């Protein structure tokens, strides 16, 4: 009997701008996208009883960023029972791609940044670097592993509604 393989499921990404750099965040890790007004204080926001530790991603990636933009958003992330939040300059929208459209990092990425990013996506005559969520949440993962972890993390879905058509953000 011949087995017919199904095509790989498309991957969804939230494209954000941090400073002048496009980043792609895996939709599986995103718990919500909130305005500064919705989150109250960007320092360790608490949503539905869960604390999302604030991570200064611009500092970690050594990106110059104007955090005071009116379009700034707080992206809530969760992976392996660990929560964190990052502040981004703007949210560009959702992008759905076939896995083959996520390109490997070029040879210029030869240092620690190979751990920061998982690949690249062609986006708006530029590239969006696919952020490694595990690396972003690394510090929180270590503290949860030492404290015994948390189970049963509810998912908050508060992301902006943007439609995706033919791999283009609408």
Short mmCIF file of C-alpha atoms in Angstrom, two decimals:
data_model
loop_
_atom_site.label_atom_id
_atom_site.label_comp_id
_atom_site.label_asym_id
_atom_site.label_seq_id
_atom_site.Cartn_x
_atom_site.Cartn_y
_atom_site.Cartn_z
CA UNK A 1 0.00 0.00 0.00
CA UNK A 2 1.39 3.40 -0.98
CA UNK A 3 1.10 6.15 1.58
CA UNK A 4 0.28 9.61 0.28
CA UNK A 5 1.89 12.33 2.32
CA UNK A 6 -0.05 15.47 2.95
CA UNK A 7 1.61 18.80 2.26
CA UNK A 8 3.15 20.50 5.28
CA UNK A 9 0.76 22.71 7.18
CA UNK A 10 1.32 26.42 6.71
CA UNK A 11 3.00 28.34 9.51
CA UNK A 12 1.60 31.60 10.86
CA UNK A 13 3.72 34.50 11.98
CA UNK A 14 3.05 37.89 13.48
CA UNK A 15 5.30 40.41 11.76
CA UNK A 16 6.42 43.24 14.03
CA UNK A 17 8.82 46.11 13.76
CA UNK A 18 11.37 46.60 16.54
CA UNK A 19 13.29 49.78 15.86
CA UNK A 20 13.96 49.47 12.14
CA UNK A 21 14.09 45.65 12.09
CA UNK A 22 11.27 43.36 10.99
CA UNK A 23 10.83 40.34 13.24
CA UNK A 24 8.54 37.35 12.74
CA UNK A 25 7.01 35.77 15.85
CA UNK A 26 5.61 32.24 15.67
CA UNK A 27 1.82 32.44 16.16
CA UNK A 28 1.92 29.33 18.36
CA UNK A 29 3.77 31.32 21.05
CA UNK A 30 1.60 34.45 20.98
CA UNK A 31 -0.97 34.81 23.73
CA UNK A 32 -2.09 38.32 22.83
CA UNK A 33 -1.19 41.74 21.46
CA UNK A 34 -2.20 44.70 23.58
CA UNK A 35 -1.90 48.47 23.46
CA UNK A 36 -0.10 50.26 26.27
CA UNK A 37 -3.49 51.46 27.54
CA UNK A 38 -4.89 47.92 27.61
CA UNK A 39 -1.94 46.51 29.50
CA UNK A 40 -1.74 49.35 32.04
CA UNK A 41 1.89 49.07 33.06
CA UNK A 42 4.32 47.52 30.55
CA UNK A 43 6.45 46.33 33.48
CA UNK A 44 5.48 42.68 34.06
CA UNK A 45 1.84 42.94 32.89
CA UNK A 46 -0.64 40.65 34.62
CA UNK A 47 -3.44 39.34 32.39
CA UNK A 48 -6.13 37.06 33.83
CA UNK A 49 -3.93 36.35 36.84
CA UNK A 50 -0.85 35.41 34.78
CA UNK A 51 2.29 37.54 35.07
CA UNK A 52 4.08 38.12 31.76
CA UNK A 53 7.61 39.16 32.72
CA UNK A 54 8.75 42.17 30.71
CA UNK A 55 11.72 41.39 28.47
CA UNK A 56 13.70 44.25 26.96
CA UNK A 57 14.12 42.65 23.56
CA UNK A 58 15.66 45.77 22.01
CA UNK A 59 18.51 45.60 24.54
CA UNK A 60 18.96 41.84 24.13
CA UNK A 61 19.15 42.20 20.33
CA UNK A 62 21.16 45.44 20.54
CA UNK A 63 18.56 47.34 18.52
CA UNK A 64 18.01 51.07 18.89
CA UNK A 65 14.29 51.49 19.52
CA UNK A 66 12.04 54.45 20.29
CA UNK A 67 9.83 52.83 22.93
CA UNK A 68 7.62 55.92 23.16
CA UNK A 69 5.75 55.42 19.87
CA UNK A 70 1.96 55.78 19.91
CA UNK A 71 1.86 52.58 17.81
CA UNK A 72 3.87 50.53 20.34
CA UNK A 73 2.32 47.22 21.34
CA UNK A 74 2.97 44.67 24.05
CA UNK A 75 3.17 41.12 22.68
CA UNK A 76 2.41 38.40 25.22
CA UNK A 77 4.42 35.23 24.67
CA UNK A 78 4.18 31.78 26.22
CA UNK A 79 6.14 28.63 25.58
CA UNK A 80 6.60 25.49 27.71
CA UNK A 81 4.59 27.04 30.54
CA UNK A 82 6.68 30.21 30.68
CA UNK A 83 5.27 33.67 29.98
CA UNK A 84 6.98 36.87 28.92
CA UNK A 85 6.09 40.13 27.23
CA UNK A 86 7.97 42.21 24.71
CA UNK A 87 7.34 45.75 23.61
CA UNK A 88 7.49 46.32 19.85
CA UNK A 89 7.48 49.53 17.82
CA UNK A 90 4.55 48.48 15.60
CA UNK A 91 2.62 45.40 14.57
CA UNK A 92 2.60 44.87 10.80
CA UNK A 93 0.13 41.96 10.73
CA UNK A 94 -0.23 38.21 10.31
CA UNK A 95 1.53 36.24 7.61
CA UNK A 96 0.80 32.62 6.66
CA UNK A 97 3.56 30.79 4.82
CA UNK A 98 4.46 27.35 3.61
CA UNK A 99 7.46 26.04 5.62
CA UNK A 100 9.63 26.18 2.48
CA UNK A 101 9.16 29.97 2.45
CA UNK A 102 11.03 30.26 5.75
CA UNK A 103 14.63 30.55 4.62
CA UNK A 104 17.66 29.42 6.60
CA UNK A 105 19.91 32.07 8.09
CA UNK A 106 22.63 33.25 5.75
CA UNK A 107 26.31 32.55 6.53
CA UNK A 108 26.73 36.14 7.81
CA UNK A 109 24.90 34.96 10.94
CA UNK A 110 27.86 33.13 12.44
CA UNK A 111 27.88 34.23 16.09
CA UNK A 112 25.40 34.14 18.96
CA UNK A 113 22.65 35.48 16.69
CA UNK A 114 22.29 31.94 15.29
CA UNK A 115 20.56 31.18 18.58
CA UNK A 116 18.46 34.36 18.52
CA UNK A 117 16.84 33.62 15.15
CA UNK A 118 15.41 30.49 13.48
CA UNK A 119 15.34 31.75 9.89
CA UNK A 120 14.30 34.56 7.55
CA UNK A 121 11.16 35.50 5.66
CA UNK A 122 11.05 37.77 2.63
CA UNK A 123 8.79 40.66 3.61
CA UNK A 124 8.07 44.08 2.07
CA UNK A 125 11.25 44.30 -0.06
CA UNK A 126 13.19 43.37 3.05
CA UNK A 127 13.49 40.40 5.39
CA UNK A 128 11.85 39.56 8.68
CA UNK A 129 14.02 37.52 11.01
CA UNK A 130 12.13 34.65 12.65
CA UNK A 131 12.67 35.12 16.35
CA UNK A 132 13.51 32.09 18.47
CA UNK A 133 10.88 32.34 21.23
CA UNK A 134 12.78 29.85 23.41
CA UNK A 135 15.77 32.20 23.43
CA UNK A 136 13.56 35.21 24.22
CA UNK A 137 12.02 33.42 27.19
CA UNK A 138 15.30 31.76 28.23
CA UNK A 139 15.72 33.63 31.53
CA UNK A 140 12.14 32.87 32.54
CA UNK A 141 12.53 29.20 31.54
CA UNK A 142 15.52 28.84 33.86
CA UNK A 143 13.66 30.41 36.79
CA UNK A 144 10.53 28.25 36.22
CA UNK A 145 12.62 25.08 35.94
CA UNK A 146 14.29 25.90 39.27
CA UNK A 147 10.95 26.68 40.95
CA UNK A 148 9.12 23.59 39.72
CA UNK A 149 7.16 25.23 36.87
CA UNK A 150 3.48 26.02 36.39
CA UNK A 151 0.88 23.94 34.69
CA UNK A 152 -2.38 24.62 32.88
CA UNK A 153 -1.66 27.94 31.23
CA UNK A 154 -4.84 29.46 29.77
CA UNK A 155 -4.47 31.16 26.38
CA UNK A 156 -5.46 34.79 25.98
CA UNK A 157 -6.46 35.62 22.45
CA UNK A 158 -6.41 39.39 22.05
CA UNK A 159 -4.42 39.83 18.86
CA UNK A 160 -5.55 42.38 16.28
CA UNK A 161 -7.77 40.95 13.58
CA UNK A 162 -6.00 41.16 10.23
CA UNK A 163 -6.74 38.95 7.29
CA UNK A 164 -4.09 37.14 5.31
CA UNK A 165 -4.50 36.47 1.61
CA UNK A 166 -1.96 34.75 -0.68
CA UNK A 167 0.84 35.25 1.85
CA UNK A 168 0.23 39.00 1.82
CA UNK A 169 -0.79 40.96 4.87
CA UNK A 170 -4.05 42.76 4.22
#
